Short mmCIF file of C-alpha atoms in Angstrom, two decimals:
data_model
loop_
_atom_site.label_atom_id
_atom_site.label_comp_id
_atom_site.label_asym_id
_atom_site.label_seq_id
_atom_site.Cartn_x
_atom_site.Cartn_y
_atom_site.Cartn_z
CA UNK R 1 -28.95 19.18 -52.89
CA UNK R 2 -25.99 21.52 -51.55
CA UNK R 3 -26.00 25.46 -51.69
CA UNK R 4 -23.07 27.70 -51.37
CA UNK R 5 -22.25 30.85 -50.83
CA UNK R 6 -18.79 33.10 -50.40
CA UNK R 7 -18.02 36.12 -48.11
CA UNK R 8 -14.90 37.69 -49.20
CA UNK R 9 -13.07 40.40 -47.22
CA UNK R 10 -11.37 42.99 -49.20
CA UNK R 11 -8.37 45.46 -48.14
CA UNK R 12 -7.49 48.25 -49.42
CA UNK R 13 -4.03 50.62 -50.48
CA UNK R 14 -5.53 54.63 -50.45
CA UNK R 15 -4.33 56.82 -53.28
CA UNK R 16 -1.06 57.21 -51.32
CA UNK R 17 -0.46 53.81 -51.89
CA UNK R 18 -0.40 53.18 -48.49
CA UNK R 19 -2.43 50.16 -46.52
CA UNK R 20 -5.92 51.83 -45.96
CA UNK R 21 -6.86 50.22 -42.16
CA UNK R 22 -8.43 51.78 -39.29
CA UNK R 23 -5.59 53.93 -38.03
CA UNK R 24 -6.24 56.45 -40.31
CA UNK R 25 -9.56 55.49 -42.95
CA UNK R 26 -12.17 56.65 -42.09
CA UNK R 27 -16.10 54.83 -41.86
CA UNK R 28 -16.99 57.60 -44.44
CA UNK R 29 -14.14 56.68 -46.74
CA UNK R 30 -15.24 53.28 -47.44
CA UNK R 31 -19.07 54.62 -47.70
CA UNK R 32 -18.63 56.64 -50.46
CA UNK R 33 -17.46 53.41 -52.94
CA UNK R 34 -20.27 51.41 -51.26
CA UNK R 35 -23.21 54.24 -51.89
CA UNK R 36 -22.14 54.04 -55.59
CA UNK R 37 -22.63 50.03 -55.84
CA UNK R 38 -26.09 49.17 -56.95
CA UNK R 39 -28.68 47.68 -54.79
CA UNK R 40 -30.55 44.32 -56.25
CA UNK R 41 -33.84 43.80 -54.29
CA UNK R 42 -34.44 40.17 -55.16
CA UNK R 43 -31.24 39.70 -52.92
CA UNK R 44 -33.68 39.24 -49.78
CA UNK R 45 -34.45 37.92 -47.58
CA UNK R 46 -31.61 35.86 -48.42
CA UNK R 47 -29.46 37.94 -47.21
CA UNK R 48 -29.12 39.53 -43.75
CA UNK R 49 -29.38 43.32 -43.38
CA UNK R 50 -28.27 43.61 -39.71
CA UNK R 51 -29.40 45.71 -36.14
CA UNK R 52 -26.93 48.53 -38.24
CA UNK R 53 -28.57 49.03 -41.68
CA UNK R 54 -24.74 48.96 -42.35
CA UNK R 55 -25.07 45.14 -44.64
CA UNK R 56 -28.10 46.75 -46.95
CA UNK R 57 -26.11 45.62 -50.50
CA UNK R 58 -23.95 42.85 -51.39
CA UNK R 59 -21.26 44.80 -50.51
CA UNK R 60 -20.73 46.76 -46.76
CA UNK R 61 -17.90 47.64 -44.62
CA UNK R 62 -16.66 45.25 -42.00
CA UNK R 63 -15.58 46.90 -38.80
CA UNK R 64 -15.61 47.43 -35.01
CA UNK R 65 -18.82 48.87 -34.54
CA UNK R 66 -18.74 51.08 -31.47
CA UNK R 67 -21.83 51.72 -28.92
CA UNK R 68 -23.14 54.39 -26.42
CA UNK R 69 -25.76 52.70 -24.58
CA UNK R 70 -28.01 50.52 -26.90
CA UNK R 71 -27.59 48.50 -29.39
CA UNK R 72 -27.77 51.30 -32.12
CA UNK R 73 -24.73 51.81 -33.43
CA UNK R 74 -22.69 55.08 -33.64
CA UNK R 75 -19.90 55.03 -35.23
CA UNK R 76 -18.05 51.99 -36.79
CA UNK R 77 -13.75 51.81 -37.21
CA UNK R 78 -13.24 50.20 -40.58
CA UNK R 79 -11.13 47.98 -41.74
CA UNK R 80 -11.97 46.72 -45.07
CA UNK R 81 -15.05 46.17 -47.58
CA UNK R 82 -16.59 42.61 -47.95
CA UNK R 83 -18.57 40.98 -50.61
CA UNK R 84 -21.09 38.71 -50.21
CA UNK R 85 -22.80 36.37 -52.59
CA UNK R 86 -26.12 35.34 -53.30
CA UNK R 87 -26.91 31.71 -52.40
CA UNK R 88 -26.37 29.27 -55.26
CA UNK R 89 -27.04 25.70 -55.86
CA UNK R 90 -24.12 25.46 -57.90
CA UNK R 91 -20.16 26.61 -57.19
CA UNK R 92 -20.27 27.89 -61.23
CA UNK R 93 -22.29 30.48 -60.45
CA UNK R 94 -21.35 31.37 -56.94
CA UNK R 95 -17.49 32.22 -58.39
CA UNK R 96 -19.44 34.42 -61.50
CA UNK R 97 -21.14 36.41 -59.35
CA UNK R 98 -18.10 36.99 -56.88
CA UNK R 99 -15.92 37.87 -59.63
CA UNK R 100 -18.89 40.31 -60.93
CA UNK R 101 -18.97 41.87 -57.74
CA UNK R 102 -15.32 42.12 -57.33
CA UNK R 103 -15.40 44.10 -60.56
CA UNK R 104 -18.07 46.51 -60.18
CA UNK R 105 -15.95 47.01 -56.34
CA UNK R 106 -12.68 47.63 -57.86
CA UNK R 107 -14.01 50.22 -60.74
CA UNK R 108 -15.81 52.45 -58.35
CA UNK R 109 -12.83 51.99 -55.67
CA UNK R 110 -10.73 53.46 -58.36
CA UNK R 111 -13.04 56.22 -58.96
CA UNK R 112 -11.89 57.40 -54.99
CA UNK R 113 -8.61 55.93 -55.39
CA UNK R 114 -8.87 53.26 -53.68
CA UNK R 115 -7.14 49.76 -54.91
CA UNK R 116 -7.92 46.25 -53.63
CA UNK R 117 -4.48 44.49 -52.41
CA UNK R 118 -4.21 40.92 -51.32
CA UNK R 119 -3.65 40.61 -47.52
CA UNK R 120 -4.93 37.99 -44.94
CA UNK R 121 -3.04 40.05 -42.07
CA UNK R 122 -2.67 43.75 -41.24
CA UNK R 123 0.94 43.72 -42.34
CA UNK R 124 1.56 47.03 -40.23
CA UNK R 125 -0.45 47.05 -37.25
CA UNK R 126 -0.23 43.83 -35.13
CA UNK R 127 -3.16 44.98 -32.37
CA UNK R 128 -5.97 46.53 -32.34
CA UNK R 129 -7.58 48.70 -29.74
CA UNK R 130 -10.68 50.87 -29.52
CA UNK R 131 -10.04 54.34 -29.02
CA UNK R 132 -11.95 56.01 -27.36
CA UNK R 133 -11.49 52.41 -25.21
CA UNK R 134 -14.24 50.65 -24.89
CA UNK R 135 -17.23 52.29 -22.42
CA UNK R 136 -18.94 49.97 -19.74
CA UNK R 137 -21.87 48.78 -21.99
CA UNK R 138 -19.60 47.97 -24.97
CA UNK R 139 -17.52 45.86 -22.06
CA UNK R 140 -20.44 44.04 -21.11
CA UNK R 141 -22.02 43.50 -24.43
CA UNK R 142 -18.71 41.51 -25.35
CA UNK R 143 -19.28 39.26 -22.61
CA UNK R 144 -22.51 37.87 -24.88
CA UNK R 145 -20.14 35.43 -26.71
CA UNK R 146 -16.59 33.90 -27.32
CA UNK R 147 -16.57 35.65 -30.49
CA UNK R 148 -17.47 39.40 -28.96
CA UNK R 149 -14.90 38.28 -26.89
CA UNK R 150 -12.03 38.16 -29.42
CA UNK R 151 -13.93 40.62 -31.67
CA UNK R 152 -10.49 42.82 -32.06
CA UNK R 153 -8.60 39.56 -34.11
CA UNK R 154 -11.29 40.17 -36.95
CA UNK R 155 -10.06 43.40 -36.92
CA UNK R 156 -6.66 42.68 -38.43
CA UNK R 157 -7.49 39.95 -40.51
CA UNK R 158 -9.16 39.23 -43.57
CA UNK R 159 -10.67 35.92 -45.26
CA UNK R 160 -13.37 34.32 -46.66
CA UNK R 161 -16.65 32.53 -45.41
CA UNK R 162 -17.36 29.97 -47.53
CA UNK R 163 -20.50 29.00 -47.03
CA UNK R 164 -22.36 25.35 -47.28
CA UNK R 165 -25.58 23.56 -46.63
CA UNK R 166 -26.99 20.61 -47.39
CA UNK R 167 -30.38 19.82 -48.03
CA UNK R 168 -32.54 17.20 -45.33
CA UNK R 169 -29.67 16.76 -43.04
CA UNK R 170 -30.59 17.01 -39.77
CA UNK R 171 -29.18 19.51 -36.92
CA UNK R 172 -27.21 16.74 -35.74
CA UNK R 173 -25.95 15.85 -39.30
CA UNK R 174 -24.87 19.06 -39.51
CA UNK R 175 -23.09 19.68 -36.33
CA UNK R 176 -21.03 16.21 -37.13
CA UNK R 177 -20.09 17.86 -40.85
CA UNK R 178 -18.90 20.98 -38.54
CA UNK R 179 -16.79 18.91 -36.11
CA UNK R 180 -15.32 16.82 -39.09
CA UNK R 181 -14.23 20.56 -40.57
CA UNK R 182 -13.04 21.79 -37.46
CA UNK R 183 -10.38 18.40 -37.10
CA UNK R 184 -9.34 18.92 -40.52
CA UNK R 185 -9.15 22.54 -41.01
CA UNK R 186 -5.21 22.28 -40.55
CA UNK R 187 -4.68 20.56 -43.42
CA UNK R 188 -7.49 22.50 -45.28
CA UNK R 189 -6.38 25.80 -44.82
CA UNK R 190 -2.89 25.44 -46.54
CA UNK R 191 -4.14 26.15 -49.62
CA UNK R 192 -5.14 29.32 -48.83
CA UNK R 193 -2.01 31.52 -47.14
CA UNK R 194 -1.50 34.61 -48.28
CA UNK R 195 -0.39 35.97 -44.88
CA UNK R 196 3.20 36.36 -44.55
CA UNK R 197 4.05 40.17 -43.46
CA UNK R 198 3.80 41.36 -40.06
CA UNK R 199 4.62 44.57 -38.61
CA UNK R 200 6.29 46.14 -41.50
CA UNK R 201 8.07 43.01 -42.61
CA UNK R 202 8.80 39.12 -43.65
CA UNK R 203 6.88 36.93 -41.26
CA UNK R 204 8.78 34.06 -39.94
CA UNK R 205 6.33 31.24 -41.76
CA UNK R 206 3.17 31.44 -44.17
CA UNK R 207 0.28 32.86 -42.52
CA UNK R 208 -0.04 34.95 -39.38
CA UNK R 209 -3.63 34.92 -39.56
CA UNK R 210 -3.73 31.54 -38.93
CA UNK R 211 -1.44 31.59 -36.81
CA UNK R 212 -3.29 33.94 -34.88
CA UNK R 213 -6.65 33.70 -35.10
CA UNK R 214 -7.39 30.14 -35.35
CA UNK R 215 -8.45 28.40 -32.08
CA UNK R 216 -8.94 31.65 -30.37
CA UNK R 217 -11.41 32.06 -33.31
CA UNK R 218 -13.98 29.40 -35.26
CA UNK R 219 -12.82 26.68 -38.23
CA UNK R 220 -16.12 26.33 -38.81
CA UNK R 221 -19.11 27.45 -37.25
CA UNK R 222 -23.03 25.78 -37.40
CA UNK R 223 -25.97 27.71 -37.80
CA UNK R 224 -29.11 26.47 -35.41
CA UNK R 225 -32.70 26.77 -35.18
CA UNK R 226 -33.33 26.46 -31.41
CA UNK R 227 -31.28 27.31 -28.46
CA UNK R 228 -31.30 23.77 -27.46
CA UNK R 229 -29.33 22.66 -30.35
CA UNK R 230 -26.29 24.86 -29.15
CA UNK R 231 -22.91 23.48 -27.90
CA UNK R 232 -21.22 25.18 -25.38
CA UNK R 233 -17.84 25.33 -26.53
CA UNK R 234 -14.91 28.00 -26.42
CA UNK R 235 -14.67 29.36 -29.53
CA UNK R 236 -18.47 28.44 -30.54
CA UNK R 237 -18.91 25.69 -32.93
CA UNK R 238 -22.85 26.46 -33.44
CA UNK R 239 -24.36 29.85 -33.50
CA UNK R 240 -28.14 30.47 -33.77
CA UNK R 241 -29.38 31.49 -37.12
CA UNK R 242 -30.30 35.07 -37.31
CA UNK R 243 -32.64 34.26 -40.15
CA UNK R 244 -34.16 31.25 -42.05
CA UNK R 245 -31.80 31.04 -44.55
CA UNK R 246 -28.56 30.49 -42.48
CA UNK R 247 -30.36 27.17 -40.68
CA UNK R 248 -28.46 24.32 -41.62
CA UNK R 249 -25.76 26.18 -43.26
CA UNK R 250 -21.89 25.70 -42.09
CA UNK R 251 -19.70 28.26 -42.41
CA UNK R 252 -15.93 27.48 -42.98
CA UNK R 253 -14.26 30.47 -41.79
CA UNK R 254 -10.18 29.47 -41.29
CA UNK R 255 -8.93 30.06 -44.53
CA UNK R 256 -6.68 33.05 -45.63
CA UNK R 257 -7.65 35.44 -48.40
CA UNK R 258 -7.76 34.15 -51.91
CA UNK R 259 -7.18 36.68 -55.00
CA UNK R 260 -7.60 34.00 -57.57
CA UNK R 261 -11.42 32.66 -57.03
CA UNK R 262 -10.67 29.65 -58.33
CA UNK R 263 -9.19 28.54 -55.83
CA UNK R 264 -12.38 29.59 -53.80
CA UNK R 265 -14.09 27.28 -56.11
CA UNK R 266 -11.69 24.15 -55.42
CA UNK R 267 -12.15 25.01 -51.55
CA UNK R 268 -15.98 24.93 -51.72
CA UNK R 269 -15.59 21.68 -54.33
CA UNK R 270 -13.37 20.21 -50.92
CA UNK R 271 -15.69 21.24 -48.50
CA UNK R 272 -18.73 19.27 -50.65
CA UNK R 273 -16.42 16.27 -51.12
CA UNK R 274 -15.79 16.43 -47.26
CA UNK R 275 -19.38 16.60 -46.75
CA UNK R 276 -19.84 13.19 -49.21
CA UNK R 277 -17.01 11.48 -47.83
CA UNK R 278 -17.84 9.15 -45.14
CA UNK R 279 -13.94 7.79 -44.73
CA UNK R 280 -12.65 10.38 -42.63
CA UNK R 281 -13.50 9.91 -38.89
CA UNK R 282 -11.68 12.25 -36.87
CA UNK R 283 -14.07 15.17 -35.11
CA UNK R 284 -13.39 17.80 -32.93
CA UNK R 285 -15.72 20.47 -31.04
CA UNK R 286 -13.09 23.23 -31.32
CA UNK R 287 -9.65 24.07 -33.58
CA UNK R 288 -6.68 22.29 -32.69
CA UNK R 289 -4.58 25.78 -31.51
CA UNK R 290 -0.88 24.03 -31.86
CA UNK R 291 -1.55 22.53 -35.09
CA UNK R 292 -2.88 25.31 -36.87
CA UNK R 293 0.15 27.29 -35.43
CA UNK R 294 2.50 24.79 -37.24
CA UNK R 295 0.49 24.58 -40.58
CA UNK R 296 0.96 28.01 -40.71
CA UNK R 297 4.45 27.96 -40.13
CA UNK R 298 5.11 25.40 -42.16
CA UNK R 299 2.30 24.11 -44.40
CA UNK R 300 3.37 21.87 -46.52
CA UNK R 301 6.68 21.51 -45.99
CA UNK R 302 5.98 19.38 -42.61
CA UNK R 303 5.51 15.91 -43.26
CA UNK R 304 2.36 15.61 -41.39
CA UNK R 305 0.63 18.68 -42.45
CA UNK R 306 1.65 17.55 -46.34
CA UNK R 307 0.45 13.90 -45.55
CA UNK R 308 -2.91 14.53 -44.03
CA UNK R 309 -3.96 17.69 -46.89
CA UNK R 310 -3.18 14.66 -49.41
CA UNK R 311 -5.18 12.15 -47.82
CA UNK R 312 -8.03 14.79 -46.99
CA UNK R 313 -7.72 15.75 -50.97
CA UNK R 314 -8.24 12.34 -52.08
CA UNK R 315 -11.00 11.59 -49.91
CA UNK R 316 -12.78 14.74 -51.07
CA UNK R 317 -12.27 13.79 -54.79
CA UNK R 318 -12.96 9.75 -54.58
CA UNK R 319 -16.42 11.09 -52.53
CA UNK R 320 -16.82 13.06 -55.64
CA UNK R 321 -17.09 10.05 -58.03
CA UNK R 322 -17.88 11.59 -61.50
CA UNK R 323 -19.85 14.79 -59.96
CA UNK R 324 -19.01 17.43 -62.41
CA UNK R 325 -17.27 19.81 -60.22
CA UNK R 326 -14.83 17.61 -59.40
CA UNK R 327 -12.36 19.50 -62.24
CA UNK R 328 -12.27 22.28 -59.66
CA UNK R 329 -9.99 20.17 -57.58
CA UNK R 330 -6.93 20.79 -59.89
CA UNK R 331 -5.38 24.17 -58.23
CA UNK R 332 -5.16 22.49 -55.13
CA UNK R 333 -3.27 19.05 -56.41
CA UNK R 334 -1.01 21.63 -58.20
CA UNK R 335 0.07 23.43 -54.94
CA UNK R 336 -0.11 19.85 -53.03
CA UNK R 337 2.62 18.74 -56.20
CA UNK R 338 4.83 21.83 -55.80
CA UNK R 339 4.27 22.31 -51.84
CA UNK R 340 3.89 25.82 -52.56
CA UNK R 341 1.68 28.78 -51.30
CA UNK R 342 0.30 31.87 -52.52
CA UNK R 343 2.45 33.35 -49.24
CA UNK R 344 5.50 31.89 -51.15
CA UNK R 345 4.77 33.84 -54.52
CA UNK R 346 4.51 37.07 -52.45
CA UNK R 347 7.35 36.36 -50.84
CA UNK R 348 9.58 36.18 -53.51
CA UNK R 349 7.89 39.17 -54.67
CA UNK R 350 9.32 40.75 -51.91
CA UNK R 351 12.59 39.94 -51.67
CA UNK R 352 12.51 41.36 -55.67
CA UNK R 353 11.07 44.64 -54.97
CA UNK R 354 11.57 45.56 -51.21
CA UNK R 355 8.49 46.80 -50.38
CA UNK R 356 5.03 45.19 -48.55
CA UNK R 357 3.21 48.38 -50.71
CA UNK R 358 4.60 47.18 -54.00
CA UNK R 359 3.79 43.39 -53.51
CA UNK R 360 0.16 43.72 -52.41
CA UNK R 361 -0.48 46.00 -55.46
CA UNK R 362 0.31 43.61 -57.88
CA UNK R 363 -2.26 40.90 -56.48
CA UNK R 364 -5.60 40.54 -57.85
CA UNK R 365 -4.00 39.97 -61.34
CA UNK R 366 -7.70 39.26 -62.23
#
């Protein structure tokens, strides 16, 4: 019995057609498209409504929220809108209700002139710093975690969550299935770039978020019931569960932004065939830093990176046997055959048309 779920991270061009990020959106900006979206009560408690009030609908805006002296928020720096799916016991319906809710996003975002544009890095700013800076209980609140700690990366990237549990498998179980992702993520993530502008230009390689983020940030990260189920580990592998529904559920969080869900659903058909598989024996506690860096500088044209995303593939789909979802696999053996990216579409697109603005506003061809 496995459930899924997807967190996708939009961004944004404004009605200048320029990239809409914190340097100059504002919180209220982004609040006006989400107090238009419906509200579906049935959603919880399934899903998680936050200290903020900020995650009350399937949609919210993700940003640096910003403190006085308690934990209330008062003010938050935006940098994008996410979506975030029910849980489903089936990847059909997960990808129906993401591309619903992409849908009802984009038509009111039009309605304030806002467009959704395929990015997985801020491709103009390349850091990100509070202003005012941070005050002294912000500083120590960020000493809480690893991930408080690097809480500004978040701020200039954007991906998905994608979300799985499986049913009767014990804390343990669980942790292994996170350590397994975490080895593999390398060869995983691949099939995700869309990263490949920073700072105003052509990135040298596929995806700077990856490049980046991962091993300062999670691959995957396991939610607990107890705190003496944790692992102490730099970035955290296992997080405790801020409500019933996340125990038990890993979260794959290394992959770039997708603007085609399908692939989404061939990721989250991988991740279940990873789960199955009981071939693959590698583990590690936290992301291999170096490797990621040369995935995403190279992906699949290195040998080793191209060699190890087969073999992971395979394993995924022979684990699969005759389970239905298993036709979901076919993007990914496509871009395996061609050793091509999303990041290598835009970049063509680029070199055609000269201009970051122009590229990202002919993604989400959906």
């Amino acid at each position: 019995m496995f459930l899924f779920g997807i967190e996708h991270e939009v961004a944004f061009l404004n009605k200048e057609g320029k990239f809409a990020d914190f340097s100059h959106t504002k919180f209220a900006d982004f609040n006006q498209i989400i107090e238009k979206l419906p509200t579906y009560t049935s959603d919880y408690p399934q899903l998680r409504v936050g200290d903020a009030g900020i995650k009350h609908k399937r949609w919210y805006i993700e940003g640096f929220e910003r403190f006085a002296d308690s934990d209330k928020p008062i003010d938050c720096l935006p940098k994008g809108i996410e979506i975030r799916t029910t849980i489903h016991s089936n990847i059909e319906t997960v990808i129906t209700e993401l591309s619903e809710s992409f849908r009802l996003l984009r038509k009111i975002a039009a309605d304030f002139g806002f467009s959704p544009s395929l990015t997985s890095f801020n491709p103009y700013n390349i850091v990100f710093e509070p202003q005012p800076p941070l005050n002294d209980y912000e500083i120590r609140r960020r000493q809480a975690s690893p991930e408080k700690q690097t809480a500004h990366i978040p701020m200039l990237t954007y991906g998905p969550d994608l979300n799985i549990s499986v049913a009767d498998l014990s804390i343990e179980g669980v942790i292994d299935l996170g350590r397994k992702l975490t080895y593999y993520s390398p060869y995983i993530v691949p099939f995700s770039y869309s990263s490949p502008f920073y700072n105003g230009g052509l990135w040298d390689g596929l995806s700077v978020r990856t490049f980046i983020r991962t091993g300062k940030r999670p691959a995957a990260l396991v939610f607990v019931q107890k705190q003496d189920q944790l692992i102490n580990s730099i970035p955290s592998l296992t997080k405790i569960a801020r409500i019933p529904a996340e125990v038990g559920r890993i979260e794959f969080k290394a992959c770039d932004s997708c603007d085609n869900f399908l692939i989404y659903a061939a990721l989250l058909t991988l991740l279940k065939g990873l789960v199955l598989d009981k071939t693959l024996l590698s583990r590690a506690t936290v992301p291999d830093a170096v490797l990621h860096q040369l995935s995403a500088k190279e992906a699949f044209d290195n040998e080793d990176i191209f060699g190890n995303a087969t073999k992971v593939l395979q394993a995924a789909e022979v684990a699969l046997g005759d389970d239905p979802d298993v036709h979901y696999l076919r993007p990914l053996k496509v871009l395996l055959a061609k050793r091509k990216t999303r990041s290598h579409e835009l970049i063509e697109m680029f070199h055609h048309v000269s201009s970051i603005e122009e590229v990202i506003r002919q993604t989400y061809q959906v």
